[in-house]
Amino acid sequence: MTDAPLPLAPRLDLADGARIPQLGFGLYKVPATDATELALAAIDAGYRHLDTAAFYANEAEVGRAVRETDVARDDLFVTSKVWKDDNGYDATLRAFDDSMARFGLDVLDLYLIHWPVPSTDRYVDTWRALVRLQAEGRVRSVGVSNFHVHHVDRIIAETGVAPVVNQVELHPWLPQRELRADHEARGIRVEAWSPLARGRVLDDPTLALIAARHDRSPAQIVLRWHMQQGVIAIPKASSSARLRENLDVFDFELDEVDLAAIAALESGERTGRDPDLD
Ligand SMILES: NC(=O)c1ccc[n+]([C@@H]2O[C@H](COP(=O)([O-])OP(=O)(O)OC[C@H]3O[C@@H](n4cnc5c(N)ncnc54)[C@H](OP(=O)(O)O)[C@@H]3O)[C@@H](O)[C@H]2O)c1
């Protein structure tokens, strides 16, 4: 017998009219051999948002879960990303076709430029390709990942089209205050990758204290913090129990004292690369 599904995460409006579930399941480093089963477990638990990428080498298995589940395709939100090597107009169009063939799906919900790779200077052309794919109805929403504000400024200046989402590394050590303020003013949603700092922030004693006070786990405290910041978060987990724990954050609230204590954890530490260094 499986556990009852949890309440669904709320959906946030995107500037193009689409609506994204605020909490999703991220599948980086989920081996292809486990991806269908874990994606189905996530959907059973109540997740409606799956985040993958060509680079994660599990698009086929994620697509299979989306095709096999009883949950309607329109109730699911699937994101993928064009990898660094495929930046450029024609290469991106080809990469998208390859991704969709692997997924076995007609339409994607969100397609992102995975990294800007400023040294190759092809991200504006990549962006033009995404705008074309959206105009053709092959993807519902288009956005970017790992873009600093100045990269976002440039694609808007050169194409007149703004991304609806920027997926960046974001967690209590790296809350991305300036980027969030900029994007809020422009109506660009911020999505947190490695929302748990790859699990590393969870040993922090401040989080343990807050968790004990709310009778929750440190992961639930961090994910609740993301939700209260209005950020989209896509934690990865490798078991049904953790998938459920991470989605179960919609029936309690952090107060001002909790939020101030978490704000004090900011150190600027990244777990991944600075996008300007590629
Ligand atoms: N756009 C990008 O460049 C980019 C880069 C990195 C990641 N991402 C996306 O963001 C997603 C999440 O990032 P991430 O996988 O790097 O890191 P994360 O979600 O911050 O952390 C995942 C780690 O935390 C552990 N964990 C999860 N839930 C837990 C819980 N309740 N209690 C204790 N430990 C827990 C996981 O362990 P187990 O797996 O052992 O359960 C795993 O080791 C990725 O899957 C991917 O979709 C995007």
PDB file of N, CA and C in Angstrom, residues 41-114:
ATOM      1  N   ALA A  41       7.298   7.918  -8.158  1.00  0.00           N
ATOM      2  CA  ALA A  41       7.114   8.035  -6.702  1.00  0.00           C
ATOM      3  C   ALA A  41       6.842   9.492  -6.330  1.00  0.00           C
ATOM      4  N   ALA A  42       7.547  10.409  -6.997  1.00  0.00           N
ATOM      5  CA  ALA A  42       7.328  11.837  -6.721  1.00  0.00           C
ATOM      6  C   ALA A  42       5.901  12.231  -7.105  1.00  0.00           C
ATOM      7  N   ILE A  43       5.463  11.810  -8.277  1.00  0.00           N
ATOM      8  CA  ILE A  43       4.105  12.152  -8.725  1.00  0.00           C
ATOM      9  C   ILE A  43       3.078  11.543  -7.769  1.00  0.00           C
ATOM     10  N   ASP A  44       3.310  10.300  -7.348  1.00  0.00           N
ATOM     11  CA  ASP A  44       2.396   9.655  -6.384  1.00  0.00           C
ATOM     12  C   ASP A  44       2.343  10.441  -5.075  1.00  0.00           C
ATOM     13  N   ALA A  45       3.492  10.975  -4.655  1.00  0.00           N
ATOM     14  CA  ALA A  45       3.536  11.728  -3.395  1.00  0.00           C
ATOM     15  C   ALA A  45       2.766  13.038  -3.512  1.00  0.00           C
ATOM     16  N   GLY A  46       2.650  13.575  -4.739  1.00  0.00           N
ATOM     17  CA  GLY A  46       1.939  14.839  -4.931  1.00  0.00           C
ATOM     18  C   GLY A  46       2.736  15.875  -5.718  1.00  0.00           C
ATOM     19  N   TYR A  47       3.963  15.537  -6.136  1.00  0.00           N
ATOM     20  CA  TYR A  47       4.720  16.477  -6.979  1.00  0.00           C
ATOM     21  C   TYR A  47       4.049  16.561  -8.356  1.00  0.00           C
ATOM     22  N   ARG A  48       4.059  17.779  -8.915  1.00  0.00           N
ATOM     23  CA  ARG A  48       3.535  17.975 -10.274  1.00  0.00           C
ATOM     24  C   ARG A  48       4.571  18.659 -11.163  1.00  0.00           C
ATOM     25  N   HIS A  49       5.798  18.783 -10.661  1.00  0.00           N
ATOM     26  CA  HIS A  49       6.830  19.550 -11.358  1.00  0.00           C
ATOM     27  C   HIS A  49       8.120  18.728 -11.327  1.00  0.00           C
ATOM     28  N   LEU A  50       8.643  18.425 -12.514  1.00  0.00           N
ATOM     29  CA  LEU A  50       9.871  17.634 -12.637  1.00  0.00           C
ATOM     30  C   LEU A  50      10.907  18.472 -13.374  1.00  0.00           C
ATOM     31  N   ASP A  51      12.115  18.543 -12.811  1.00  0.00           N
ATOM     32  CA  ASP A  51      13.185  19.353 -13.409  1.00  0.00           C
ATOM     33  C   ASP A  51      14.323  18.449 -13.857  1.00  0.00           C
ATOM     34  N   THR A  52      14.548  18.391 -15.184  1.00  0.00           N
ATOM     35  CA  THR A  52      15.678  17.626 -15.687  1.00  0.00           C
ATOM     36  C   THR A  52      16.427  18.477 -16.711  1.00  0.00           C
ATOM     37  N   ALA A  53      17.329  17.843 -17.456  1.00  0.00           N
ATOM     38  CA  ALA A  53      18.150  18.554 -18.442  1.00  0.00           C
ATOM     39  C   ALA A  53      18.783  17.507 -19.347  1.00  0.00           C
ATOM     40  N   ALA A  54      19.140  17.929 -20.561  1.00  0.00           N
ATOM     41  CA  ALA A  54      19.856  17.005 -21.453  1.00  0.00           C
ATOM     42  C   ALA A  54      21.082  16.446 -20.730  1.00  0.00           C
ATOM     43  N   PHE A  55      21.761  17.308 -19.992  1.00  0.00           N
ATOM     44  CA  PHE A  55      22.998  16.918 -19.307  1.00  0.00           C
ATOM     45  C   PHE A  55      22.787  15.828 -18.259  1.00  0.00           C
ATOM     46  N   TYR A  56      21.576  15.700 -17.723  1.00  0.00           N
ATOM     47  CA  TYR A  56      21.342  14.731 -16.641  1.00  0.00           C
ATOM     48  C   TYR A  56      21.183  13.305 -17.164  1.00  0.00           C
ATOM     49  N   ALA A  57      21.062  13.182 -18.491  1.00  0.00           N
ATOM     50  CA  ALA A  57      21.005  11.851 -19.124  1.00  0.00           C
ATOM     51  C   ALA A  57      19.881  10.976 -18.582  1.00  0.00           C
ATOM     52  N   ASN A  58      18.738  11.624 -18.243  1.00  0.00           N
ATOM     53  CA  ASN A  58      17.580  10.821 -17.809  1.00  0.00           C
ATOM     54  C   ASN A  58      16.264  11.357 -18.398  1.00  0.00           C
ATOM     55  N   GLU A  59      16.370  12.123 -19.492  1.00  0.00           N
ATOM     56  CA  GLU A  59      15.135  12.667 -20.082  1.00  0.00           C
ATOM     57  C   GLU A  59      14.202  11.543 -20.549  1.00  0.00           C
ATOM     58  N   ALA A  60      14.763  10.493 -21.147  1.00  0.00           N
ATOM     59  CA  ALA A  60      13.918   9.400 -21.661  1.00  0.00           C
ATOM     60  C   ALA A  60      13.131   8.770 -20.510  1.00  0.00           C
ATOM     61  N   GLU A  61      13.806   8.584 -19.379  1.00  0.00           N
ATOM     62  CA  GLU A  61      13.173   7.919 -18.236  1.00  0.00           C
ATOM     63  C   GLU A  61      12.158   8.846 -17.555  1.00  0.00           C
ATOM     64  N   VAL A  62      12.449  10.140 -17.531  1.00  0.00           N
ATOM     65  CA  VAL A  62      11.473  11.096 -16.983  1.00  0.00           C
ATOM     66  C   VAL A  62      10.243  11.135 -17.902  1.00  0.00           C
ATOM     67  N   GLY A  63      10.485  11.169 -19.204  1.00  0.00           N
ATOM     68  CA  GLY A  63       9.369  11.177 -20.160  1.00  0.00           C
ATOM     69  C   GLY A  63       8.498   9.939 -19.998  1.00  0.00           C
ATOM     70  N   ARG A  64       9.155   8.823 -19.744  1.00  0.00           N
ATOM     71  CA  ARG A  64       8.387   7.580 -19.567  1.00  0.00           C
ATOM     72  C   ARG A  64       7.462   7.685 -18.354  1.00  0.00           C
ATOM     73  N   ALA A  65       7.961   8.258 -17.264  1.00  0.00           N
ATOM     74  CA  ALA A  65       7.113   8.434 -16.069  1.00  0.00           C
ATOM     75  C   ALA A  65       5.918   9.332 -16.393  1.00  0.00           C
ATOM     76  N   VAL A  66       6.167  10.410 -17.144  1.00  0.00           N
ATOM     77  CA  VAL A  66       5.082  11.346 -17.491  1.00  0.00           C
ATOM     78  C   VAL A  66       4.053  10.645 -18.368  1.00  0.00           C
ATOM     79  N   ARG A  67       4.516   9.768 -19.250  1.00  0.00           N
ATOM     80  CA  ARG A  67       3.578   9.056 -20.134  1.00  0.00           C
ATOM     81  C   ARG A  67       2.847   7.940 -19.395  1.00  0.00           C
ATOM     82  N   GLU A  68       3.502   7.353 -18.371  1.00  0.00           N
ATOM     83  CA  GLU A  68       2.897   6.189 -17.696  1.00  0.00           C
ATOM     84  C   GLU A  68       1.935   6.550 -16.565  1.00  0.00           C
ATOM     85  N   THR A  69       2.163   7.685 -15.922  1.00  0.00           N
ATOM     86  CA  THR A  69       1.332   8.006 -14.754  1.00  0.00           C
ATOM     87  C   THR A  69      -0.132   8.235 -15.153  1.00  0.00           C
ATOM     88  N   ASP A  70      -1.016   8.062 -14.183  1.00  0.00           N
ATOM     89  CA  ASP A  70      -2.432   8.359 -14.406  1.00  0.00           C
ATOM     90  C   ASP A  70      -2.717   9.862 -14.325  1.00  0.00           C
ATOM     91  N   VAL A  71      -1.768  10.624 -13.789  1.00  0.00           N
ATOM     92  CA  VAL A  71      -1.978  12.076 -13.703  1.00  0.00           C
ATOM     93  C   VAL A  71      -1.926  12.648 -15.121  1.00  0.00           C
ATOM     94  N   ALA A  72      -2.874  13.534 -15.434  1.00  0.00           N
ATOM     95  CA  ALA A  72      -2.980  14.074 -16.795  1.00  0.00           C
ATOM     96  C   ALA A  72      -1.736  14.883 -17.154  1.00  0.00           C
ATOM     97  N   ARG A  73      -1.344  14.794 -18.410  1.00  0.00           N
ATOM     98  CA  ARG A  73      -0.159  15.537 -18.875  1.00  0.00           C
ATOM     99  C   ARG A  73      -0.272  17.032 -18.549  1.00  0.00           C
ATOM    100  N   ASP A  74      -1.462  17.605 -18.717  1.00  0.00           N
ATOM    101  CA  ASP A  74      -1.603  19.047 -18.480  1.00  0.00           C
ATOM    102  C   ASP A  74      -1.472  19.433 -17.012  1.00  0.00           C
ATOM    103  N   ASP A  75      -1.569  18.451 -16.125  1.00  0.00           N
ATOM    104  CA  ASP A  75      -1.399  18.749 -14.698  1.00  0.00           C
ATOM    105  C   ASP A  75       0.065  18.648 -14.269  1.00  0.00           C
ATOM    106  N   LEU A  76       0.925  18.214 -15.196  1.00  0.00           N
ATOM    107  CA  LEU A  76       2.351  18.072 -14.871  1.00  0.00           C
ATOM    108  C   LEU A  76       3.143  19.191 -15.542  1.00  0.00           C
ATOM    109  N   PHE A  77       4.234  19.574 -14.903  1.00  0.00           N
ATOM    110  CA  PHE A  77       5.080  20.652 -15.411  1.00  0.00           C
ATOM    111  C   PHE A  77       6.493  20.087 -15.561  1.00  0.00           C
ATOM    112  N   VAL A  78       6.964  20.008 -16.808  1.00  0.00           N
ATOM    113  CA  VAL A  78       8.270  19.388 -17.077  1.00  0.00           C
ATOM    114  C   VAL A  78       9.227  20.440 -17.629  1.00  0.00           C
ATOM    115  N   THR A  79      10.390  20.514 -16.986  1.00  0.00           N
ATOM    116  CA  THR A  79      11.439  21.449 -17.416  1.00  0.00           C
ATOM    117  C   THR A  79      12.630  20.674 -17.961  1.00  0.00           C
ATOM    118  N   SER A  80      13.222  21.173 -19.052  1.00  0.00           N
ATOM    119  CA  SER A  80      14.540  20.685 -19.466  1.00  0.00           C
ATOM    120  C   SER A  80      15.407  21.879 -19.862  1.00  0.00           C
ATOM    121  N   LYS A  81      16.679  21.563 -20.195  1.00  0.00           N
ATOM    122  CA  LYS A  81      17.644  22.654 -20.426  1.00  0.00           C
ATOM    123  C   LYS A  81      18.586  22.276 -21.552  1.00  0.00           C
ATOM    124  N   VAL A  82      18.956  23.271 -22.344  1.00  0.00           N
ATOM    125  CA  VAL A  82      19.933  23.037 -23.414  1.00  0.00           C
ATOM    126  C   VAL A  82      21.338  23.144 -22.815  1.00  0.00           C
ATOM    127  N   TRP A  83      22.155  22.134 -23.075  1.00  0.00           N
ATOM    128  CA  TRP A  83      23.475  22.071 -22.447  1.00  0.00           C
ATOM    129  C   TRP A  83      24.458  23.051 -23.094  1.00  0.00           C
ATOM    130  N   LYS A  84      25.508  23.373 -22.340  1.00  0.00           N
ATOM    131  CA  LYS A  84      26.529  24.351 -22.743  1.00  0.00           C
ATOM    132  C   LYS A  84      27.050  24.130 -24.163  1.00  0.00           C
ATOM    133  N   ASP A  85      27.337  22.860 -24.507  1.00  0.00           N
ATOM    134  CA  ASP A  85      27.952  22.554 -25.808  1.00  0.00           C
ATOM    135  C   ASP A  85      27.012  22.873 -26.965  1.00  0.00           C
ATOM    136  N   ASP A  86      25.719  22.976 -26.678  1.00  0.00           N
ATOM    137  CA  ASP A  86      24.736  23.215 -27.738  1.00  0.00           C
ATOM    138  C   ASP A  86      24.289  24.671 -27.802  1.00  0.00           C
ATOM    139  N   ASN A  87      24.954  25.560 -27.043  1.00  0.00           N
ATOM    140  CA  ASN A  87      24.618  26.974 -27.189  1.00  0.00           C
ATOM    141  C   ASN A  87      24.865  27.392 -28.640  1.00  0.00           C
ATOM    142  N   GLY A  88      24.010  28.318 -29.146  1.00  0.00           N
ATOM    143  CA  GLY A  88      24.033  28.731 -30.559  1.00  0.00           C
ATOM    144  C   GLY A  88      22.665  28.421 -31.150  1.00  0.00           C
ATOM    145  N   TYR A  89      22.283  29.135 -32.210  1.00  0.00           N
ATOM    146  CA  TYR A  89      20.906  29.035 -32.738  1.00  0.00           C
ATOM    147  C   TYR A  89      20.596  27.645 -33.296  1.00  0.00           C
ATOM    148  N   ASP A  90      21.325  27.208 -34.280  1.00  0.00           N
ATOM    149  CA  ASP A  90      21.003  25.921 -34.932  1.00  0.00           C
ATOM    150  C   ASP A  90      21.231  24.748 -33.982  1.00  0.00           C
ATOM    151  N   ALA A  91      22.317  24.799 -33.221  1.00  0.00           N
ATOM    152  CA  ALA A  91      22.634  23.699 -32.298  1.00  0.00           C
ATOM    153  C   ALA A  91      21.528  23.556 -31.253  1.00  0.00           C
ATOM    154  N   THR A  92      20.978  24.677 -30.803  1.00  0.00           N
ATOM    155  CA  THR A  92      19.903  24.623 -29.799  1.00  0.00           C
ATOM    156  C   THR A  92      18.638  24.006 -30.392  1.00  0.00           C
ATOM    157  N   LEU A  93      18.305  24.392 -31.628  1.00  0.00           N
ATOM    158  CA  LEU A  93      17.108  23.802 -32.252  1.00  0.00           C
ATOM    159  C   LEU A  93      17.270  22.297 -32.389  1.00  0.00           C
ATOM    160  N   ARG A  94      18.469  21.857 -32.760  1.00  0.00           N
ATOM    161  CA  ARG A  94      18.726  20.405 -32.870  1.00  0.00           C
ATOM    162  C   ARG A  94      18.657  19.737 -31.498  1.00  0.00           C
ATOM    163  N   ALA A  95      19.251  20.381 -30.507  1.00  0.00           N
ATOM    164  CA  ALA A  95      19.273  19.807 -29.148  1.00  0.00           C
ATOM    165  C   ALA A  95      17.855  19.670 -28.606  1.00  0.00           C
ATOM    166  N   PHE A  96      17.006  20.654 -28.914  1.00  0.00           N
ATOM    167  CA  PHE A  96      15.610  20.575 -28.454  1.00  0.00           C
ATOM    168  C   PHE A  96      14.909  19.381 -29.099  1.00  0.00           C
ATOM    169  N   ASP A  97      15.099  19.218 -30.418  1.00  0.00           N
ATOM    170  CA  ASP A  97      14.490  18.054 -31.102  1.00  0.00           C
ATOM    171  C   ASP A  97      14.968  16.757 -30.455  1.00  0.00           C
ATOM    172  N   ASP A  98      16.239  16.675 -30.165  1.00  0.00           N
ATOM    173  CA  ASP A  98      16.786  15.452 -29.553  1.00  0.00           C
ATOM    174  C   ASP A  98      16.163  15.210 -28.171  1.00  0.00           C
ATOM    175  N   SER A  99      16.047  16.278 -27.384  1.00  0.00           N
ATOM    176  CA  SER A  99      15.437  16.142 -26.047  1.00  0.00           C
ATOM    177  C   SER A  99      13.999  15.648 -26.172  1.00  0.00           C
ATOM    178  N   MET A 100      13.241  16.248 -27.084  1.00  0.00           N
ATOM    179  CA  MET A 100      11.826  15.874 -27.197  1.00  0.00           C
ATOM    180  C   MET A 100      11.666  14.444 -27.709  1.00  0.00           C
ATOM    181  N   ALA A 101      12.579  14.017 -28.567  1.00  0.00           N
ATOM    182  CA  ALA A 101      12.533  12.623 -29.033  1.00  0.00           C
ATOM    183  C   ALA A 101      12.786  11.690 -27.851  1.00  0.00           C
ATOM    184  N   ARG A 102      13.722  12.077 -26.984  1.00  0.00           N
ATOM    185  CA  ARG A 102      13.996  11.236 -25.803  1.00  0.00           C
ATOM    186  C   ARG A 102      12.791  11.225 -24.858  1.00  0.00           C
ATOM    187  N   PHE A 103      12.217  12.401 -24.614  1.00  0.00           N
ATOM    188  CA  PHE A 103      11.053  12.468 -23.709  1.00  0.00           C
ATOM    189  C   PHE A 103       9.869  11.671 -24.260  1.00  0.00           C
ATOM    190  N   GLY A 104       9.685  11.724 -25.587  1.00  0.00           N
ATOM    191  CA  GLY A 104       8.473  11.128 -26.161  1.00  0.00           C
ATOM    192  C   GLY A 104       7.245  11.973 -25.826  1.00  0.00           C
ATOM    193  N   LEU A 105       7.435  13.284 -25.707  1.00  0.00           N
ATOM    194  CA  LEU A 105       6.332  14.205 -25.387  1.00  0.00           C
ATOM    195  C   LEU A 105       6.136  15.179 -26.548  1.00  0.00           C
ATOM    196  N   ASP A 106       4.912  15.719 -26.681  1.00  0.00           N
ATOM    197  CA  ASP A 106       4.629  16.660 -27.773  1.00  0.00           C
ATOM    198  C   ASP A 106       5.078  18.072 -27.435  1.00  0.00           C
ATOM    199  N   VAL A 107       4.941  18.420 -26.168  1.00  0.00           N
ATOM    200  CA  VAL A 107       5.239  19.800 -25.785  1.00  0.00           C
ATOM    201  C   VAL A 107       5.939  19.791 -24.428  1.00  0.00           C
ATOM    202  N   LEU A 108       6.859  20.727 -24.272  1.00  0.00           N
ATOM    203  CA  LEU A 108       7.581  20.861 -23.003  1.00  0.00           C
ATOM    204  C   LEU A 108       7.009  22.082 -22.277  1.00  0.00           C
ATOM    205  N   ASP A 109       7.017  22.058 -20.952  1.00  0.00           N
ATOM    206  CA  ASP A 109       6.480  23.204 -20.218  1.00  0.00           C
ATOM    207  C   ASP A 109       7.472  24.352 -20.117  1.00  0.00           C
ATOM    208  N   LEU A 110       8.741  24.023 -19.878  1.00  0.00           N
ATOM    209  CA  LEU A 110       9.741  25.094 -19.685  1.00  0.00           C
ATOM    210  C   LEU A 110      11.082  24.621 -20.230  1.00  0.00           C
ATOM    211  N   TYR A 111      11.685  25.425 -21.084  1.00  0.00           N
ATOM    212  CA  TYR A 111      13.015  25.108 -21.628  1.00  0.00           C
ATOM    213  C   TYR A 111      13.954  26.247 -21.228  1.00  0.00           C
ATOM    214  N   LEU A 112      15.083  25.875 -20.660  1.00  0.00           N
ATOM    215  CA  LEU A 112      16.029  26.863 -20.130  1.00  0.00           C
ATOM    216  C   LEU A 112      17.380  26.772 -20.831  1.00  0.00           C
ATOM    217  N   ILE A 113      18.064  27.900 -20.959  1.00  0.00           N
ATOM    218  CA  ILE A 113      19.494  27.877 -21.318  1.00  0.00           C
ATOM    219  C   ILE A 113      20.230  27.464 -20.043  1.00  0.00           C
ATOM    220  N   HIS A 114      20.929  26.325 -20.070  1.00  0.00           N
ATOM    221  CA  HIS A 114      21.483  25.778 -18.819  1.00  0.00           C
ATOM    222  C   HIS A 114      22.546  26.707 -18.211  1.00  0.00           C
TER     223      HIS A 114
END
